[in-house]
Coordinates of C-alpha atoms in Angstrom, one line a residue:
M5 CA 66.2 -23.2 -4.0
S6 CA 64.4 -23.8 -0.7
S7 CA 60.6 -23.9 -0.5
M8 CA 58.6 -20.8 0.4
R9 CA 55.0 -19.8 1.2
S10 CA 54.8 -17.1 -1.5
Y11 CA 56.7 -15.4 -4.3
N12 CA 56.0 -13.1 -7.3
L13 CA 57.0 -13.8 -10.9
N14 CA 57.4 -11.1 -13.5
I15 CA 56.8 -12.7 -16.9
A16 CA 56.2 -10.6 -20.1
G17 CA 55.4 -7.7 -17.8
Y18 CA 52.7 -9.7 -15.9
N19 CA 53.2 -9.8 -12.2
I20 CA 52.0 -13.2 -11.0
R21 CA 51.8 -13.8 -7.3
M22 CA 51.9 -17.5 -6.1
E23 CA 50.7 -17.9 -2.5
S24 CA 50.2 -21.0 -0.5
A25 CA 46.9 -21.1 1.4
D26 CA 46.8 -22.1 5.0
D27 CA 46.0 -25.7 3.9
G28 CA 48.4 -25.6 1.0
P29 CA 51.9 -27.1 0.3
D30 CA 55.2 -25.3 0.4
L31 CA 56.0 -23.8 -3.0
V32 CA 59.2 -24.5 -5.0
P33 CA 59.5 -22.5 -8.3
S34 CA 61.1 -24.4 -11.2
Q35 CA 64.7 -23.4 -12.1
R36 CA 63.5 -21.8 -15.3
F37 CA 61.4 -19.3 -13.4
R38 CA 64.1 -18.2 -10.9
R39 CA 65.3 -15.2 -12.9
N40 CA 61.7 -14.0 -13.1
I41 CA 61.2 -13.8 -9.4
A42 CA 60.4 -10.2 -8.4
K43 CA 59.9 -8.3 -5.2
S44 CA 56.7 -6.4 -5.5
P45 CA 53.6 -5.8 -3.4
L46 CA 51.5 -5.5 -6.6
Y47 CA 50.2 -8.2 -8.8
D48 CA 48.1 -8.7 -11.9
V49 CA 46.8 -12.0 -10.6
C50 CA 47.2 -13.9 -7.2
I51 CA 47.0 -17.7 -7.4
R52 CA 46.3 -19.3 -4.0
V53 CA 47.5 -22.9 -3.8
H54 CA 45.6 -25.6 -1.9
H55 CA 46.1 -29.3 -1.2
G56 CA 43.4 -31.5 -2.6
S57 CA 41.0 -31.5 -5.5
L58 CA 37.9 -29.8 -6.8
R59 CA 35.4 -31.5 -9.1
P60 CA 33.1 -29.8 -11.6
D61 CA 29.4 -29.8 -10.8
E62 CA 27.2 -32.2 -12.8
D63 CA 25.7 -29.2 -14.7
A64 CA 29.1 -27.7 -15.5
E65 CA 29.7 -27.1 -19.2
R66 CA 32.8 -28.5 -20.7
L67 CA 34.2 -25.8 -23.1
F68 CA 37.5 -27.2 -24.3
V69 CA 39.5 -30.4 -24.1
A70 CA 43.1 -30.9 -25.3
P71 CA 44.8 -34.2 -26.0
Y72 CA 48.4 -34.9 -24.9
I73 CA 50.4 -35.0 -28.1
V74 CA 54.1 -35.7 -28.3
E75 CA 56.4 -35.4 -31.3
I76 CA 58.8 -38.3 -32.0
N77 CA 61.1 -38.2 -35.0
G78 CA 58.8 -35.7 -36.7
Y79 CA 55.6 -37.7 -36.1
K80 CA 52.9 -36.5 -33.7
I81 CA 51.6 -39.2 -31.5
T82 CA 48.6 -38.8 -29.1
R83 CA 49.4 -40.2 -25.7
S84 CA 46.2 -39.2 -24.0
D85 CA 42.8 -37.9 -25.2
N86 CA 42.3 -35.8 -22.1
F87 CA 45.4 -33.9 -21.2
W88 CA 43.7 -30.7 -19.9
S89 CA 40.2 -29.4 -20.1
V90 CA 38.2 -26.2 -19.3
Y91 CA 34.7 -26.1 -17.8
K92 CA 32.3 -23.2 -17.1
Q93 CA 30.6 -23.3 -13.7
N94 CA 28.6 -20.5 -12.1
G95 CA 30.4 -17.8 -13.9
D96 CA 33.8 -19.2 -13.1
L97 CA 36.2 -21.3 -15.3
L98 CA 37.7 -24.5 -14.1
L99 CA 40.9 -25.7 -15.8
I100 CA 41.7 -29.3 -15.0
T101 CA 45.1 -30.8 -15.9
N102 CA 47.4 -33.7 -15.5
F103 CA 51.2 -33.3 -15.4
P104 CA 53.2 -35.6 -17.7
E105 CA 56.4 -35.3 -15.7
S106 CA 54.6 -36.1 -12.3
P107 CA 52.3 -39.1 -12.7
G108 CA 49.5 -39.0 -10.2
K109 CA 49.7 -35.3 -9.7
K110 CA 46.6 -33.4 -10.8
A111 CA 45.4 -29.8 -10.6
V112 CA 42.3 -27.7 -10.8
L113 CA 42.6 -24.0 -11.4
K114 CA 39.4 -22.0 -10.6
F115 CA 39.6 -18.6 -12.2
S116 CA 37.8 -15.8 -13.8
L117 CA 38.5 -13.5 -16.8
S118 CA 37.3 -10.5 -14.7
L119 CA 38.8 -11.2 -11.2
R120 CA 42.4 -11.1 -10.1
E121 CA 42.1 -13.7 -7.3
W122 CA 42.4 -17.3 -8.5
D123 CA 42.5 -20.6 -6.6
L124 CA 44.6 -23.7 -7.5
W125 CA 44.0 -27.1 -5.9
I126 CA 46.8 -29.7 -6.4
E127 CA 46.2 -33.4 -5.8
N128 CA 49.2 -35.5 -4.7
A129 CA 51.3 -32.4 -4.3
G130 CA 53.3 -33.7 -1.4
Y131 CA 54.9 -31.5 1.2
E132 CA 56.3 -29.1 -1.4
T133 CA 55.6 -28.7 -5.1
D134 CA 56.2 -26.5 -8.2
P135 CA 52.7 -24.9 -8.6
L136 CA 53.4 -24.0 -12.3
E137 CA 54.6 -27.3 -13.6
Y138 CA 54.0 -27.9 -17.4
P139 CA 51.4 -27.4 -18.8
L140 CA 50.0 -25.1 -16.1
D141 CA 52.7 -22.5 -16.7
G142 CA 51.7 -21.9 -20.3
L143 CA 48.0 -22.1 -19.6
V144 CA 48.2 -19.4 -16.9
L145 CA 50.2 -17.2 -19.3
Y146 CA 47.7 -17.8 -22.1
Y147 CA 44.7 -16.7 -20.0
L148 CA 46.6 -13.6 -18.9
T149 CA 47.1 -12.7 -22.6
A150 CA 43.4 -13.3 -23.2
I151 CA 42.4 -11.1 -20.3
N152 CA 44.7 -8.3 -21.4
A153 CA 43.9 -8.6 -25.2
D154 CA 47.6 -9.6 -25.8
L155 CA 48.8 -12.4 -28.1
M156 CA 50.7 -15.7 -27.6
I157 CA 52.3 -16.9 -30.8
H158 CA 54.5 -19.7 -32.2
A159 CA 57.5 -17.6 -33.2
S160 CA 61.1 -16.8 -32.7
G161 CA 62.2 -13.2 -32.2
V162 CA 65.5 -11.4 -32.5
F163 CA 66.7 -7.8 -31.9
Y164 CA 69.5 -6.4 -34.1
N165 CA 70.7 -2.9 -34.8
G166 CA 67.7 -1.4 -33.1
R167 CA 65.1 -3.5 -35.0
G168 CA 63.0 -6.3 -33.8
Y169 CA 62.2 -9.2 -36.2
L170 CA 59.6 -11.8 -35.5
F171 CA 59.6 -15.1 -37.4
S172 CA 56.4 -17.1 -37.1
G173 CA 55.6 -20.6 -38.1
M174 CA 54.4 -23.9 -36.8
S175 CA 56.8 -26.8 -35.9
G176 CA 59.4 -27.5 -38.6
K177 CA 59.2 -24.2 -40.4
G178 CA 62.5 -22.9 -39.2
K179 CA 62.0 -20.8 -36.1
T180 CA 64.9 -22.3 -34.2
T181 CA 67.1 -22.3 -37.3
M182 CA 66.4 -18.6 -37.8
A183 CA 67.1 -17.8 -34.2
T184 CA 70.5 -19.6 -34.4
L185 CA 71.6 -17.8 -37.5
W186 CA 70.9 -14.4 -35.9
D187 CA 72.5 -15.5 -32.7
N188 CA 75.7 -16.3 -34.6
I189 CA 76.0 -12.7 -35.8
G190 CA 75.5 -11.3 -32.3
A191 CA 71.8 -10.5 -32.3
Q192 CA 69.8 -10.8 -29.1
V193 CA 67.5 -13.8 -29.3
I194 CA 64.3 -13.0 -27.5
H195 CA 63.1 -16.6 -27.8
D196 CA 63.2 -19.4 -30.4
D197 CA 59.7 -20.9 -30.1
R198 CA 57.0 -19.0 -28.1
L199 CA 56.5 -15.3 -27.6
I200 CA 54.0 -13.0 -26.0
I201 CA 53.2 -9.8 -27.8
R202 CA 51.8 -6.8 -25.9
D203 CA 50.6 -3.5 -27.1
N204 CA 52.3 -0.8 -25.2
E205 CA 50.5 2.4 -26.1
G206 CA 50.6 1.6 -29.8
V207 CA 54.1 0.1 -29.8
F208 CA 54.1 -3.7 -30.0
R209 CA 56.7 -5.5 -28.0
M210 CA 57.6 -9.2 -27.9
H211 CA 58.5 -11.0 -24.7
N212 CA 60.0 -14.4 -24.0
T213 CA 58.4 -17.0 -21.8
P214 CA 60.5 -19.2 -19.5
V215 CA 61.0 -22.5 -21.2
Y216 CA 64.7 -23.2 -20.7
K217 CA 66.8 -23.4 -17.5
N218 CA 68.9 -20.4 -18.4
D219 CA 66.1 -18.1 -19.6
V220 CA 66.2 -14.5 -18.4
P221 CA 63.5 -11.9 -19.1
R222 CA 63.9 -10.4 -22.6
S223 CA 61.8 -8.1 -24.7
A224 CA 62.1 -6.0 -27.9
S225 CA 60.0 -4.0 -30.3
V226 CA 58.2 -5.8 -33.1
D227 CA 59.2 -3.9 -36.3
R228 CA 58.8 -6.7 -39.0
I229 CA 56.8 -9.9 -38.9
F230 CA 57.8 -12.8 -41.3
L231 CA 55.7 -15.9 -41.8
I232 CA 58.5 -18.4 -42.6
D233 CA 59.1 -21.6 -44.5
H234 CA 62.2 -23.3 -45.9
G235 CA 62.8 -22.7 -49.6
Q236 CA 65.3 -22.9 -52.5
E237 CA 65.9 -19.2 -52.4
N238 CA 65.4 -16.2 -50.1
M239 CA 62.2 -14.4 -51.0
I240 CA 60.1 -11.8 -49.2
T241 CA 56.4 -11.5 -50.3
P242 CA 54.6 -8.6 -48.6
L243 CA 51.0 -9.4 -47.5
R244 CA 48.0 -7.1 -47.5
E245 CA 46.4 -6.5 -44.1
A246 CA 43.5 -9.0 -44.5
A247 CA 45.9 -11.8 -45.6
S248 CA 48.3 -10.7 -42.8
V249 CA 45.6 -11.1 -40.1
S250 CA 44.5 -14.6 -41.3
N251 CA 48.0 -15.9 -41.5
V252 CA 49.1 -14.5 -38.1
V253 CA 45.9 -15.9 -36.5
A254 CA 46.8 -19.3 -37.8
N255 CA 50.1 -19.3 -35.8
C256 CA 48.7 -17.8 -32.5
I257 CA 47.8 -20.0 -29.5
Q258 CA 44.1 -19.7 -29.0
H259 CA 41.3 -21.5 -27.0
N260 CA 38.5 -19.2 -28.2
Y261 CA 35.1 -20.5 -27.1
S262 CA 33.3 -17.3 -26.4
P263 CA 32.3 -14.4 -28.7
D264 CA 34.0 -11.9 -26.5
M265 CA 37.3 -13.7 -26.4
I266 CA 37.2 -14.2 -30.2
A267 CA 36.4 -10.5 -30.8
R268 CA 39.2 -9.2 -28.5
F269 CA 41.7 -11.7 -30.0
L270 CA 40.9 -10.7 -33.6
G271 CA 40.9 -7.0 -32.7
S272 CA 44.4 -7.3 -31.3
V273 CA 45.8 -9.2 -34.3
S274 CA 44.1 -6.7 -36.7
L275 CA 45.6 -3.7 -34.9
M276 CA 49.1 -5.2 -34.8
C277 CA 48.9 -6.1 -38.6
S278 CA 47.8 -2.5 -39.3
K279 CA 50.9 -1.1 -37.6
V280 CA 53.6 -3.7 -38.3
P281 CA 54.5 -4.9 -41.9
V282 CA 53.9 -8.6 -42.4
A283 CA 55.4 -10.7 -45.2
R284 CA 55.9 -14.3 -46.2
L285 CA 59.5 -15.4 -46.1
T286 CA 61.0 -18.4 -47.8
F287 CA 64.7 -18.8 -46.9
R288 CA 67.8 -20.8 -47.3
P289 CA 69.2 -21.9 -43.9
D290 CA 72.4 -20.0 -44.0
R291 CA 73.7 -16.5 -43.3
S292 CA 72.5 -15.2 -46.7
I293 CA 69.0 -14.8 -45.3
I294 CA 70.2 -12.3 -42.8
E295 CA 72.0 -10.2 -45.5
Y296 CA 68.8 -10.5 -47.6
I297 CA 66.5 -9.2 -44.9
L298 CA 68.8 -6.3 -43.9
R299 CA 69.1 -5.3 -47.6
N300 CA 65.3 -5.2 -47.9
E301 CA 64.6 -3.0 -44.9

């Protein structure tokens, strides 16, 4: 795809406008975003892209720092102690990140949880660049969920016979295995690793996020939530609401460093768990788990 000065992305129902400032590079969206490009004069957030850098003031408060961790043969290895970080400065937030796939390229996103106009400075962007290169893509989406009291969760999701099933768990618990099993019987796989959940007037829907090159926008209702793990037998154990909330919270992506963000986040999880049944699910990695779930509807 040729470079452009602006474009809009519709991801999980958020309309994100990327716009090159007068001093900014040309923009080239990643291939995985190209089916999310939308024509719309409206936007939920506009991110203006500039060449150069922005440094936090000396009195800026560092709120959060994330290391760069990679998983090799099942082992997690820390490659860098400072992958990306968030600072608070004069009422704004500054998100500073490196890009593992583009050494030397750095970015600073200046944004607010109350304003829809954000600014992004990219250092060593060159004449043209992908402004939402990993990890900035996921971070922008995360803060949109925080602003809108939505949820981003480690989960796979499928839609089958008019019902949406969400399978949540950390790495190695079987999210991709579960998605593959349902895909083999013709279910629509919403995503196999990371979902955004939004409350649409009391109806909770899960949306995929662009990770793979062939991703297309997908969404479905959330009718059952399963907290999964491998086991010797298939077993559903329903959870009461308090246990549901704490277990779902553990699998959500969260950078909660303010009381307001924490309260909104917990309120959203609590509301979802009051409306959608949550259960633990141990399962054997074969088709029997699908038959078991459908029998126990």
